[in-house]
C-alpha cells in the first residue's frame, strides 16, 4: 500500500483482491486465544481445527460474494466511572472476526496516511499516553488559556451509516470492498432470545474489530479535517485539537475563538447525527497561574486523568495529571468485587491475581506526578483484601491488621513506581 503513502488523495478502485488466504490467516492469528465465541458457539481453538480448509472455503465465498455476516451476540457490561446502566458490546463469530480483521488491515493502510496528527486512538504506533504527552506540551508551551473538554454522547450507536459509506467513497471506489464493509455494518443483533434487524441505518457494533477504524474515519471527516481546514484558519489565535477515539479536547489561546468554535462544533455534530454530551462537554479557563498566586485555575478530565496546574519544587507552575477519581473508584470497586467473589481461593492464588491486576493498573496510570494517587490506591486495595479475607470463615475474623501486615512484608503486593514519562521536569 505504498501508493496510499505517496498520494493521500488517491482513490482506490481495486482492493478486494488483497484479502487473500494469507491475509485471512494473519487476521486469525491476531485474534485473542480466549476471544468470546459468537452466536455459533465456536471458540478460536475449535475454529482452528482444520483451519486451512475453513479459510479456503471462506476466501471462496468472499470472491463469489456468497459470504454472509452472522448476527452478533450482544452482551451488556456495567458502565464505568460509577455511572448507572450498562454498555452494550457486540460479540462477532470467529469467522466474522477474521473477515473484519483482514478488512481492517486493508482500510487502515489506505486511510492511515490521511489521518491528522491530532488523532491518537486505535492507530499503529500511537497510544493514550502519546495523547497525554501532546496535551502536556500544548498546555505548557503553546499559550493555551481555554480548554474545551468534549465527549460525544453514544458515539458508536449514533454513526450514520449512509454518511459513513459516502466518506469511505472519498478514497475507496472498489464496490466489492464497500459491499463487504456494508455487510459488517448491516448485521442483525441477538440480545438474549430477541433478535433485531439493523434497519434504522445508524450505529456500529461496539466490540467489533472494525468499529474503531470506522469510527476514526467518521470523525476524521466530521471533526479532524474540518477543524484543520475550516476552523483553525479562521481563528485569531492559536488552537489545537487532541482526540482519542470519541474523547477530545481543544485548547485555545483566547476566549472569543473558543466560544465561536464551541458554537460551530455543536452545529457540525448535529449535521452529522452526533450530539455532545451535555454533562461532559464544557469550556473552562486553563491559563497558567501567575507565579505570585497560590491558587490554580481550572481542571478537566481526559483519558482517565484529571489535568490541572500544580506548583513545582522550584516554585513554577507546571501541568499535573493524576488518576481521575471516577477511574480510581471504578478500579477499586472492580478489585473489591473480585475479592468478594473469589475469597474461597487460597491466599497464594489471590495474591498472584492481585499482583497482576495492580501491575495492569500501574501500566496505564503510573505516570510521573501521579505517585500519591497510586500509593493511595495500593493502600485501599490492601484494606479491601483484608476485609474479604476476614469474611472467609469465623476463624478468619481473628485476622488482625498486624498479622496481615506481617504477611505483606513477606509477600508484598507490587509497589507503585513511575513507568511512563508524560512530561519532563524543567
mmCIF file of C-alpha atoms in Angstrom:
data_model
loop_
_atom_site.group_PDB
_atom_site.id
_atom_site.type_symbol
_atom_site.label_atom_id
_atom_site.label_comp_id
_atom_site.label_asym_id
_atom_site.label_seq_id
_atom_site.Cartn_x
_atom_site.Cartn_y
_atom_site.Cartn_z
ATOM 1 C CA UNK A 1 0.000 0.000 0.000
ATOM 2 C CA UNK A 2 2.889 2.353 -0.771
ATOM 3 C CA UNK A 3 0.650 4.324 -3.141
ATOM 4 C CA UNK A 4 -1.549 5.369 -0.203
ATOM 5 C CA UNK A 5 1.502 6.906 1.493
ATOM 6 C CA UNK A 6 2.811 8.734 -1.563
ATOM 7 C CA UNK A 7 -0.597 10.028 -2.702
ATOM 8 C CA UNK A 8 -3.022 10.637 0.226
ATOM 9 C CA UNK A 9 -5.747 11.808 -2.205
ATOM 10 C CA UNK A 10 -5.644 8.752 -4.470
ATOM 11 C CA UNK A 11 -8.897 6.838 -4.913
ATOM 12 C CA UNK A 12 -8.545 3.055 -4.981
ATOM 13 C CA UNK A 13 -10.556 1.057 -7.489
ATOM 14 C CA UNK A 14 -9.166 -2.404 -6.704
ATOM 15 C CA UNK A 15 -8.590 -3.538 -3.129
ATOM 16 C CA UNK A 16 -10.681 -6.649 -2.529
ATOM 17 C CA UNK A 17 -8.004 -8.922 -4.026
ATOM 18 C CA UNK A 18 -5.730 -8.036 -1.087
ATOM 19 C CA UNK A 19 -7.961 -10.088 1.218
ATOM 20 C CA UNK A 20 -6.476 -13.430 0.221
ATOM 21 C CA UNK A 21 -5.964 -16.608 2.240
ATOM 22 C CA UNK A 22 -2.670 -15.362 3.673
ATOM 23 C CA UNK A 23 -4.285 -12.160 4.930
ATOM 24 C CA UNK A 24 -7.168 -14.143 6.417
ATOM 25 C CA UNK A 25 -4.663 -16.411 8.181
ATOM 26 C CA UNK A 26 -2.851 -13.395 9.650
ATOM 27 C CA UNK A 27 -6.190 -11.998 10.802
ATOM 28 C CA UNK A 28 -6.964 -15.303 12.524
ATOM 29 C CA UNK A 29 -3.583 -15.261 14.298
ATOM 30 C CA UNK A 30 -4.282 -11.748 15.643
ATOM 31 C CA UNK A 31 -7.478 -12.875 17.411
ATOM 32 C CA UNK A 32 -7.004 -13.415 21.137
ATOM 33 C CA UNK A 33 -6.792 -17.069 22.115
ATOM 34 C CA UNK A 34 -9.601 -16.640 24.669
ATOM 35 C CA UNK A 35 -11.832 -14.457 22.492
ATOM 36 C CA UNK A 36 -15.512 -14.855 23.320
ATOM 37 C CA UNK A 37 -17.482 -17.003 20.857
ATOM 38 C CA UNK A 38 -20.335 -15.582 18.823
ATOM 39 C CA UNK A 39 -23.800 -16.924 18.173
ATOM 40 C CA UNK A 40 -22.413 -20.141 16.648
ATOM 41 C CA UNK A 41 -20.574 -21.017 19.872
ATOM 42 C CA UNK A 42 -17.270 -21.686 18.081
ATOM 43 C CA UNK A 43 -14.137 -20.735 20.008
ATOM 44 C CA UNK A 44 -10.866 -19.841 18.306
ATOM 45 C CA UNK A 45 -9.446 -23.228 19.248
ATOM 46 C CA UNK A 46 -12.327 -25.105 17.639
ATOM 47 C CA UNK A 47 -12.307 -22.876 14.544
ATOM 48 C CA UNK A 48 -8.574 -23.518 14.212
ATOM 49 C CA UNK A 49 -9.183 -27.250 13.760
ATOM 50 C CA UNK A 50 -8.958 -27.707 10.016
ATOM 51 C CA UNK A 51 -8.067 -24.029 9.638
ATOM 52 C CA UNK A 52 -6.726 -24.250 6.085
ATOM 53 C CA UNK A 53 -9.928 -25.797 4.781
ATOM 54 C CA UNK A 54 -12.024 -23.217 6.629
ATOM 55 C CA UNK A 55 -10.003 -20.302 5.251
ATOM 56 C CA UNK A 56 -10.078 -21.726 1.725
ATOM 57 C CA UNK A 57 -13.864 -22.016 1.931
ATOM 58 C CA UNK A 58 -14.190 -18.526 3.430
ATOM 59 C CA UNK A 59 -11.983 -16.997 0.720
ATOM 60 C CA UNK A 60 -14.072 -18.700 -1.949
ATOM 61 C CA UNK A 61 -17.282 -17.260 -0.518
ATOM 62 C CA UNK A 62 -15.699 -13.799 -0.360
ATOM 63 C CA UNK A 63 -14.621 -13.976 -4.005
ATOM 64 C CA UNK A 64 -18.035 -15.164 -5.224
ATOM 65 C CA UNK A 65 -19.841 -12.697 -2.936
ATOM 66 C CA UNK A 66 -21.613 -15.509 -1.081
ATOM 67 C CA UNK A 67 -20.218 -14.561 2.292
ATOM 68 C CA UNK A 68 -22.858 -13.615 4.880
ATOM 69 C CA UNK A 69 -22.059 -11.955 8.186
ATOM 70 C CA UNK A 70 -23.747 -13.818 11.036
ATOM 71 C CA UNK A 71 -25.712 -11.903 13.703
ATOM 72 C CA UNK A 72 -23.657 -10.523 16.555
ATOM 73 C CA UNK A 73 -24.271 -11.631 20.111
ATOM 74 C CA UNK A 74 -24.962 -8.665 22.368
ATOM 75 C CA UNK A 75 -23.786 -8.660 25.957
ATOM 76 C CA UNK A 76 -24.261 -5.894 28.499
ATOM 77 C CA UNK A 77 -21.451 -4.793 30.801
ATOM 78 C CA UNK A 78 -21.735 -2.215 33.595
ATOM 79 C CA UNK A 79 -20.720 1.297 32.653
ATOM 80 C CA UNK A 80 -17.549 2.565 34.231
ATOM 81 C CA UNK A 81 -16.849 5.688 36.258
ATOM 82 C CA UNK A 82 -19.697 4.979 38.650
ATOM 83 C CA UNK A 83 -22.429 5.562 36.088
ATOM 84 C CA UNK A 84 -25.702 3.672 36.238
ATOM 85 C CA UNK A 85 -26.797 1.357 33.468
ATOM 86 C CA UNK A 86 -24.922 -0.946 31.120
ATOM 87 C CA UNK A 87 -22.921 -0.636 27.917
ATOM 88 C CA UNK A 88 -23.903 -2.950 25.018
ATOM 89 C CA UNK A 89 -20.984 -4.835 23.454
ATOM 90 C CA UNK A 90 -21.293 -6.833 20.256
ATOM 91 C CA UNK A 91 -19.547 -10.217 20.001
ATOM 92 C CA UNK A 92 -18.990 -11.496 16.472
ATOM 93 C CA UNK A 93 -18.337 -15.082 15.414
ATOM 94 C CA UNK A 94 -14.717 -16.109 14.898
ATOM 95 C CA UNK A 95 -15.182 -16.274 11.129
ATOM 96 C CA UNK A 96 -16.593 -12.761 11.065
ATOM 97 C CA UNK A 97 -13.717 -11.570 13.255
ATOM 98 C CA UNK A 98 -11.314 -12.987 10.688
ATOM 99 C CA UNK A 99 -13.026 -11.084 7.871
ATOM 100 C CA UNK A 100 -13.213 -7.878 9.907
ATOM 101 C CA UNK A 101 -9.545 -8.177 10.854
ATOM 102 C CA UNK A 102 -8.421 -8.574 7.253
ATOM 103 C CA UNK A 103 -10.718 -5.772 6.090
ATOM 104 C CA UNK A 104 -9.402 -3.501 8.849
ATOM 105 C CA UNK A 105 -5.801 -4.033 7.730
ATOM 106 C CA UNK A 106 -6.630 -3.038 4.144
ATOM 107 C CA UNK A 107 -8.634 0.043 5.111
ATOM 108 C CA UNK A 108 -6.029 1.107 7.671
ATOM 109 C CA UNK A 109 -3.309 1.055 5.024
ATOM 110 C CA UNK A 110 -5.487 3.286 2.837
ATOM 111 C CA UNK A 111 -6.537 5.816 5.460
ATOM 112 C CA UNK A 112 -3.576 5.980 7.838
ATOM 113 C CA UNK A 113 -1.635 8.457 5.620
ATOM 114 C CA UNK A 114 -4.721 10.726 5.524
ATOM 115 C CA UNK A 115 -5.296 10.926 9.279
ATOM 116 C CA UNK A 116 -4.155 14.094 11.040
ATOM 117 C CA UNK A 117 -1.561 14.315 13.800
ATOM 118 C CA UNK A 118 -4.287 15.268 16.279
ATOM 119 C CA UNK A 119 -5.751 11.743 16.189
ATOM 120 C CA UNK A 120 -4.248 9.175 18.578
ATOM 121 C CA UNK A 121 -6.840 6.464 19.175
ATOM 122 C CA UNK A 122 -6.584 2.973 17.640
ATOM 123 C CA UNK A 123 -3.715 3.882 15.316
ATOM 124 C CA UNK A 124 -0.475 1.895 14.894
ATOM 125 C CA UNK A 125 2.406 3.340 16.887
ATOM 126 C CA UNK A 126 0.158 5.678 18.890
ATOM 127 C CA UNK A 127 -1.338 5.368 22.354
ATOM 128 C CA UNK A 128 -3.311 7.191 25.011
ATOM 129 C CA UNK A 129 -0.017 8.159 26.663
ATOM 130 C CA UNK A 130 1.043 9.866 23.421
ATOM 131 C CA UNK A 131 -2.184 11.886 23.519
ATOM 132 C CA UNK A 132 -1.444 12.884 27.127
ATOM 133 C CA UNK A 133 2.078 13.959 26.138
ATOM 134 C CA UNK A 134 0.653 16.114 23.356
ATOM 135 C CA UNK A 135 -1.803 17.618 25.845
ATOM 136 C CA UNK A 136 1.006 18.374 28.280
ATOM 137 C CA UNK A 137 3.095 20.113 25.605
ATOM 138 C CA UNK A 138 0.087 22.106 24.413
ATOM 139 C CA UNK A 139 -0.713 23.417 27.879
ATOM 140 C CA UNK A 140 2.890 24.103 28.902
ATOM 141 C CA UNK A 141 4.349 25.676 25.775
ATOM 142 C CA UNK A 142 1.598 26.797 23.373
ATOM 143 C CA UNK A 143 -0.034 29.609 25.318
ATOM 144 C CA UNK A 144 -3.366 27.859 25.830
ATOM 145 C CA UNK A 145 -5.728 29.794 28.100
ATOM 146 C CA UNK A 146 -9.035 27.999 27.463
ATOM 147 C CA UNK A 147 -9.805 24.302 27.040
ATOM 148 C CA UNK A 148 -12.901 22.738 25.531
ATOM 149 C CA UNK A 149 -13.409 19.340 27.177
ATOM 150 C CA UNK A 150 -15.751 17.287 24.993
ATOM 151 C CA UNK A 151 -17.369 13.865 24.803
ATOM 152 C CA UNK A 152 -19.708 12.587 22.099
ATOM 153 C CA UNK A 153 -22.830 11.004 23.533
ATOM 154 C CA UNK A 154 -23.367 7.402 22.372
ATOM 155 C CA UNK A 155 -20.923 7.857 19.509
ATOM 156 C CA UNK A 156 -20.772 4.339 18.057
ATOM 157 C CA UNK A 157 -24.554 3.975 18.307
ATOM 158 C CA UNK A 158 -25.095 7.315 16.530
ATOM 159 C CA UNK A 159 -22.877 6.925 13.457
ATOM 160 C CA UNK A 160 -24.930 7.467 10.306
ATOM 161 C CA UNK A 161 -24.088 4.502 8.085
ATOM 162 C CA UNK A 162 -25.076 6.257 4.875
ATOM 163 C CA UNK A 163 -22.790 9.194 5.652
ATOM 164 C CA UNK A 164 -20.027 6.792 6.629
ATOM 165 C CA UNK A 165 -20.262 4.958 3.307
ATOM 166 C CA UNK A 166 -20.114 8.295 1.486
ATOM 167 C CA UNK A 167 -16.966 9.156 3.419
ATOM 168 C CA UNK A 168 -15.403 5.809 2.507
ATOM 169 C CA UNK A 169 -16.032 6.524 -1.182
ATOM 170 C CA UNK A 170 -13.695 9.510 -0.925
ATOM 171 C CA UNK A 171 -10.808 7.032 -1.015
ATOM 172 C CA UNK A 172 -12.332 3.656 -1.904
ATOM 173 C CA UNK A 173 -14.395 3.035 -5.043
ATOM 174 C CA UNK A 174 -13.945 -0.738 -5.068
ATOM 175 C CA UNK A 175 -17.551 -1.933 -4.958
ATOM 176 C CA UNK A 176 -16.623 -5.387 -3.680
ATOM 177 C CA UNK A 177 -14.808 -3.947 -0.684
ATOM 178 C CA UNK A 178 -17.548 -1.411 0.044
ATOM 179 C CA UNK A 179 -20.106 -4.209 -0.148
ATOM 180 C CA UNK A 180 -18.097 -6.128 2.455
ATOM 181 C CA UNK A 181 -17.999 -3.083 4.742
ATOM 182 C CA UNK A 182 -21.750 -2.766 4.345
ATOM 183 C CA UNK A 183 -22.221 -6.352 5.450
ATOM 184 C CA UNK A 184 -20.211 -5.670 8.595
ATOM 185 C CA UNK A 185 -22.387 -2.629 9.321
ATOM 186 C CA UNK A 186 -25.822 -4.006 8.471
ATOM 187 C CA UNK A 187 -25.790 -7.062 10.673
ATOM 188 C CA UNK A 188 -28.507 -8.411 12.919
ATOM 189 C CA UNK A 189 -28.192 -8.450 16.696
ATOM 190 C CA UNK A 190 -29.107 -11.319 19.009
ATOM 191 C CA UNK A 191 -29.792 -9.986 22.503
ATOM 192 C CA UNK A 192 -30.692 -12.958 24.686
ATOM 193 C CA UNK A 193 -33.582 -14.582 22.836
ATOM 194 C CA UNK A 194 -34.572 -11.410 20.983
ATOM 195 C CA UNK A 195 -33.231 -10.612 17.534
ATOM 196 C CA UNK A 196 -33.275 -7.191 15.901
ATOM 197 C CA UNK A 197 -32.891 -6.073 12.320
ATOM 198 C CA UNK A 198 -30.409 -3.200 11.691
ATOM 199 C CA UNK A 199 -32.827 -1.254 9.518
ATOM 200 C CA UNK A 200 -32.557 2.136 11.246
ATOM 201 C CA UNK A 201 -29.307 2.971 9.436
ATOM 202 C CA UNK A 202 -27.346 4.108 12.473
ATOM 203 C CA UNK A 203 -24.590 2.674 14.615
ATOM 204 C CA UNK A 204 -21.733 0.225 14.507
ATOM 205 C CA UNK A 205 -21.349 -2.649 16.942
ATOM 206 C CA UNK A 206 -19.154 -1.720 19.897
ATOM 207 C CA UNK A 207 -16.669 -4.505 20.453
ATOM 208 C CA UNK A 208 -16.255 -5.487 16.800
ATOM 209 C CA UNK A 209 -12.761 -5.397 15.330
ATOM 210 C CA UNK A 210 -13.586 -2.942 12.568
ATOM 211 C CA UNK A 211 -15.641 -0.439 14.602
ATOM 212 C CA UNK A 212 -12.691 1.612 15.980
ATOM 213 C CA UNK A 213 -11.297 2.203 12.489
ATOM 214 C CA UNK A 214 -14.706 3.115 11.054
ATOM 215 C CA UNK A 215 -15.199 5.488 13.990
ATOM 216 C CA UNK A 216 -11.832 7.093 13.267
ATOM 217 C CA UNK A 217 -12.733 7.545 9.606
ATOM 218 C CA UNK A 218 -16.069 9.099 10.546
ATOM 219 C CA UNK A 219 -14.523 11.565 12.987
ATOM 220 C CA UNK A 220 -11.649 12.279 10.609
ATOM 221 C CA UNK A 221 -14.114 13.912 8.235
ATOM 222 C CA UNK A 222 -16.586 15.227 10.807
ATOM 223 C CA UNK A 223 -14.070 16.699 13.242
ATOM 224 C CA UNK A 224 -10.334 16.440 12.491
ATOM 225 C CA UNK A 225 -10.277 17.515 8.848
ATOM 226 C CA UNK A 226 -12.991 20.126 9.418
ATOM 227 C CA UNK A 227 -11.089 21.657 12.322
ATOM 228 C CA UNK A 228 -7.751 21.762 10.494
ATOM 229 C CA UNK A 229 -9.092 23.049 7.172
ATOM 230 C CA UNK A 230 -12.013 25.285 8.142
ATOM 231 C CA UNK A 231 -11.808 26.266 11.800
ATOM 232 C CA UNK A 232 -8.153 26.947 12.588
ATOM 233 C CA UNK A 233 -7.562 29.271 9.596
ATOM 234 C CA UNK A 234 -10.473 31.465 10.745
ATOM 235 C CA UNK A 235 -9.319 31.864 14.350
ATOM 236 C CA UNK A 236 -7.391 34.888 15.586
ATOM 237 C CA UNK A 237 -5.166 32.975 17.991
ATOM 238 C CA UNK A 238 -3.564 29.579 18.366
ATOM 239 C CA UNK A 239 -5.756 26.472 18.760
ATOM 240 C CA UNK A 240 -5.080 22.750 18.856
ATOM 241 C CA UNK A 241 -7.232 19.627 18.786
ATOM 242 C CA UNK A 242 -6.223 16.390 20.541
ATOM 243 C CA UNK A 243 -8.515 13.398 20.012
ATOM 244 C CA UNK A 244 -8.501 9.810 21.206
ATOM 245 C CA UNK A 245 -11.430 7.874 19.702
ATOM 246 C CA UNK A 246 -14.569 9.866 20.631
ATOM 247 C CA UNK A 247 -12.942 11.775 23.531
ATOM 248 C CA UNK A 248 -11.231 15.018 22.635
ATOM 249 C CA UNK A 249 -10.044 18.342 23.965
ATOM 250 C CA UNK A 250 -9.346 21.594 22.123
ATOM 251 C CA UNK A 251 -7.023 24.244 23.500
ATOM 252 C CA UNK A 252 -7.456 27.928 22.591
ATOM 253 C CA UNK A 253 -5.305 30.977 23.150
ATOM 254 C CA UNK A 254 -8.243 33.360 23.585
ATOM 255 C CA UNK A 255 -11.816 33.151 24.787
ATOM 256 C CA UNK A 256 -13.505 34.592 21.681
ATOM 257 C CA UNK A 257 -12.071 31.873 19.475
ATOM 258 C CA UNK A 258 -13.116 29.224 21.976
ATOM 259 C CA UNK A 259 -16.717 30.417 22.129
ATOM 260 C CA UNK A 260 -17.045 30.689 18.339
ATOM 261 C CA UNK A 261 -15.553 27.251 17.798
ATOM 262 C CA UNK A 262 -17.762 25.723 20.506
ATOM 263 C CA UNK A 263 -20.881 27.058 18.804
ATOM 264 C CA UNK A 264 -19.716 25.851 15.387
ATOM 265 C CA UNK A 265 -18.825 22.446 16.836
ATOM 266 C CA UNK A 266 -22.349 21.864 18.130
ATOM 267 C CA UNK A 267 -23.785 22.640 14.696
ATOM 268 C CA UNK A 268 -21.206 20.442 12.986
ATOM 269 C CA UNK A 269 -22.000 17.489 15.229
ATOM 270 C CA UNK A 270 -25.762 17.877 14.756
ATOM 271 C CA UNK A 271 -25.305 17.967 10.982
ATOM 272 C CA UNK A 272 -23.691 14.522 11.160
ATOM 273 C CA UNK A 273 -26.196 12.972 13.608
ATOM 274 C CA UNK A 274 -23.924 13.348 16.647
ATOM 275 C CA UNK A 275 -24.527 15.091 19.949
ATOM 276 C CA UNK A 276 -22.081 16.412 22.522
ATOM 277 C CA UNK A 277 -22.701 15.039 25.996
ATOM 278 C CA UNK A 278 -24.315 17.900 27.977
ATOM 279 C CA UNK A 279 -22.632 16.951 31.270
ATOM 280 C CA UNK A 280 -19.183 16.119 29.910
ATOM 281 C CA UNK A 281 -18.718 18.962 27.463
ATOM 282 C CA UNK A 282 -17.654 22.323 28.851
ATOM 283 C CA UNK A 283 -15.419 25.281 28.160
ATOM 284 C CA UNK A 284 -13.096 26.061 31.063
ATOM 285 C CA UNK A 285 -10.367 28.646 31.711
ATOM 286 C CA UNK A 286 -6.966 26.984 31.867
ATOM 287 C CA UNK A 287 -4.394 29.738 31.880
ATOM 288 C CA UNK A 288 -1.058 29.184 33.603
ATOM 289 C CA UNK A 289 -1.386 30.898 37.013
ATOM 290 C CA UNK A 290 0.981 33.800 37.767
ATOM 291 C CA UNK A 291 3.986 32.832 39.861
ATOM 292 C CA UNK A 292 2.780 35.035 42.726
ATOM 293 C CA UNK A 293 -0.667 33.418 43.058
ATOM 294 C CA UNK A 294 -1.377 30.500 45.364
ATOM 295 C CA UNK A 295 -4.414 29.111 43.529
ATOM 296 C CA UNK A 296 -4.544 27.252 40.236
ATOM 297 C CA UNK A 297 -7.203 27.910 37.617
ATOM 298 C CA UNK A 298 -9.396 25.175 36.195
ATOM 299 C CA UNK A 299 -9.095 21.434 35.729
ATOM 300 C CA UNK A 300 -10.541 18.939 33.268
ATOM 301 C CA UNK A 301 -10.691 15.186 32.691
ATOM 302 C CA UNK A 302 -9.225 13.353 29.728
ATOM 303 C CA UNK A 303 -8.498 9.642 29.219
ATOM 304 C CA UNK A 304 -8.939 8.708 32.869
ATOM 305 C CA UNK A 305 -6.782 11.536 34.258
ATOM 306 C CA UNK A 306 -7.579 14.895 35.796
ATOM 307 C CA UNK A 307 -5.318 17.607 34.388
ATOM 308 C CA UNK A 308 -4.605 20.739 36.412
ATOM 309 C CA UNK A 309 -1.850 23.207 37.308
ATOM 310 C CA UNK A 310 0.451 22.290 40.188
ATOM 311 C CA UNK A 311 3.323 24.288 41.634
ATOM 312 C CA UNK A 312 6.664 22.519 41.200
ATOM 313 C CA UNK A 313 9.546 22.332 43.635
ATOM 314 C CA UNK A 314 11.183 25.383 42.076
ATOM 315 C CA UNK A 315 8.025 27.426 42.618
ATOM 316 C CA UNK A 316 6.947 27.468 38.969
ATOM 317 C CA UNK A 317 3.556 26.229 37.834
ATOM 318 C CA UNK A 318 3.509 23.097 35.674
ATOM 319 C CA UNK A 319 0.966 20.658 34.290
ATOM 320 C CA UNK A 320 -0.014 17.805 36.601
ATOM 321 C CA UNK A 321 -2.060 14.713 35.838
ATOM 322 C CA UNK A 322 -3.439 12.276 38.366
ATOM 323 C CA UNK A 323 -5.941 9.438 38.274
ATOM 324 C CA UNK A 324 -9.454 10.756 37.882
ATOM 325 C CA UNK A 325 -11.466 9.945 40.999
ATOM 326 C CA UNK A 326 -14.153 8.181 38.983
ATOM 327 C CA UNK A 327 -11.478 5.942 37.416
ATOM 328 C CA UNK A 328 -9.907 5.418 40.850
ATOM 329 C CA UNK A 329 -13.223 4.266 42.329
ATOM 330 C CA UNK A 330 -14.003 2.084 39.316
ATOM 331 C CA UNK A 331 -10.703 0.213 39.608
ATOM 332 C CA UNK A 332 -11.103 -0.221 43.352
ATOM 333 C CA UNK A 333 -14.693 -1.482 43.033
ATOM 334 C CA UNK A 334 -13.606 -3.991 40.424
ATOM 335 C CA UNK A 335 -10.911 -5.445 42.680
ATOM 336 C CA UNK A 336 -13.217 -5.404 45.717
ATOM 337 C CA UNK A 337 -15.845 -7.357 43.795
ATOM 338 C CA UNK A 338 -13.225 -9.870 42.695
ATOM 339 C CA UNK A 339 -12.021 -10.304 46.298
ATOM 340 C CA UNK A 340 -15.611 -10.863 47.395
ATOM 341 C CA UNK A 341 -16.388 -13.477 44.746
ATOM 342 C CA UNK A 342 -13.050 -15.302 44.962
ATOM 343 C CA UNK A 343 -12.433 -15.226 48.705
ATOM 344 C CA UNK A 344 -12.629 -19.030 48.749
ATOM 345 C CA UNK A 345 -9.337 -19.246 46.820
ATOM 346 C CA UNK A 346 -6.072 -19.760 48.657
ATOM 347 C CA UNK A 347 -4.210 -16.653 49.772
ATOM 348 C CA UNK A 348 -1.411 -17.507 47.355
ATOM 349 C CA UNK A 349 -3.830 -17.595 44.401
ATOM 350 C CA UNK A 350 -5.479 -14.344 45.479
ATOM 351 C CA UNK A 351 -2.076 -12.703 45.901
ATOM 352 C CA UNK A 352 -0.994 -13.706 42.379
ATOM 353 C CA UNK A 353 -4.178 -12.344 40.815
ATOM 354 C CA UNK A 354 -4.000 -9.069 42.748
ATOM 355 C CA UNK A 355 -0.384 -8.627 41.664
ATOM 356 C CA UNK A 356 -1.411 -8.990 38.015
ATOM 357 C CA UNK A 357 -4.291 -6.557 38.430
ATOM 358 C CA UNK A 358 -2.146 -3.954 40.166
ATOM 359 C CA UNK A 359 0.548 -4.218 37.510
ATOM 360 C CA UNK A 360 -2.114 -3.710 34.860
ATOM 361 C CA UNK A 361 -3.335 -0.613 36.715
ATOM 362 C CA UNK A 362 0.206 0.723 37.009
ATOM 363 C CA UNK A 363 0.965 0.121 33.332
ATOM 364 C CA UNK A 364 -1.555 2.810 32.451
ATOM 365 C CA UNK A 365 -1.796 5.114 35.462
ATOM 366 C CA UNK A 366 1.830 5.082 36.683
ATOM 367 C CA UNK A 367 2.840 8.356 35.046
ATOM 368 C CA UNK A 368 5.125 10.903 36.626
ATOM 369 C CA UNK A 369 3.307 13.181 39.039
ATOM 370 C CA UNK A 370 0.718 10.537 39.929
ATOM 371 C CA UNK A 371 2.661 8.743 42.643
ATOM 372 C CA UNK A 372 0.490 9.861 45.574
ATOM 373 C CA UNK A 373 -2.740 8.654 43.947
ATOM 374 C CA UNK A 374 -1.108 5.307 43.082
ATOM 375 C CA UNK A 375 0.117 4.820 46.649
ATOM 376 C CA UNK A 376 -3.382 5.561 47.944
ATOM 377 C CA UNK A 377 -4.808 3.022 45.512
ATOM 378 C CA UNK A 378 -2.430 0.329 46.803
ATOM 379 C CA UNK A 379 -3.361 1.064 50.429
ATOM 380 C CA UNK A 380 -7.072 0.821 49.617
ATOM 381 C CA UNK A 381 -6.554 -2.488 47.808
ATOM 382 C CA UNK A 382 -4.765 -3.881 50.871
ATOM 383 C CA UNK A 383 -7.667 -2.822 53.103
ATOM 384 C CA UNK A 384 -10.249 -4.317 50.750
ATOM 385 C CA UNK A 385 -8.308 -7.595 50.555
ATOM 386 C CA UNK A 386 -8.099 -7.831 54.358
ATOM 387 C CA UNK A 387 -11.829 -7.121 54.638
ATOM 388 C CA UNK A 388 -12.774 -10.095 52.471
ATOM 389 C CA UNK A 389 -10.122 -12.395 53.920
ATOM 390 C CA UNK A 390 -11.755 -11.845 57.310
ATOM 391 C CA UNK A 391 -15.080 -12.982 55.882
ATOM 392 C CA UNK A 392 -13.824 -16.361 54.679
ATOM 393 C CA UNK A 393 -14.842 -18.039 57.932
ATOM 394 C CA UNK A 394 -15.421 -17.418 61.651
ATOM 395 C CA UNK A 395 -11.802 -18.283 62.314
ATOM 396 C CA UNK A 396 -10.605 -15.839 59.703
ATOM 397 C CA UNK A 397 -12.315 -12.992 61.565
ATOM 398 C CA UNK A 398 -9.428 -13.084 64.029
ATOM 399 C CA UNK A 399 -7.009 -11.958 61.303
ATOM 400 C CA UNK A 400 -5.715 -8.615 62.575
ATOM 401 C CA UNK A 401 -4.112 -5.818 60.626
ATOM 402 C CA UNK A 402 -0.810 -6.574 62.406
ATOM 403 C CA UNK A 403 -0.819 -10.210 61.261
ATOM 404 C CA UNK A 404 -1.853 -9.161 57.768
ATOM 405 C CA UNK A 405 0.938 -6.566 57.660
ATOM 406 C CA UNK A 406 3.499 -9.212 58.564
ATOM 407 C CA UNK A 407 2.229 -11.360 55.696
ATOM 408 C CA UNK A 408 2.503 -8.399 53.303
ATOM 409 C CA UNK A 409 6.099 -7.847 54.367
ATOM 410 C CA UNK A 410 6.924 -11.417 53.345
ATOM 411 C CA UNK A 411 4.697 -11.362 50.241
ATOM 412 C CA UNK A 412 4.234 -7.717 49.260
ATOM 413 C CA UNK A 413 1.876 -6.522 46.604
ATOM 414 C CA UNK A 414 3.732 -4.649 43.829
ATOM 415 C CA UNK A 415 4.636 -1.137 44.924
ATOM 416 C CA UNK A 416 3.816 1.700 42.542
ATOM 417 C CA UNK A 417 6.665 3.171 40.556
ATOM 418 C CA UNK A 418 6.645 5.527 37.622
ATOM 419 C CA UNK A 419 6.532 3.571 34.370
ATOM 420 C CA UNK A 420 5.565 6.234 31.853
ATOM 421 C CA UNK A 421 7.083 9.685 31.429
ATOM 422 C CA UNK A 422 4.471 12.186 30.271
ATOM 423 C CA UNK A 423 6.303 15.437 30.967
ATOM 424 C CA UNK A 424 9.935 16.250 31.664
ATOM 425 C CA UNK A 425 10.588 18.439 34.705
ATOM 426 C CA UNK A 426 12.479 21.680 33.929
#
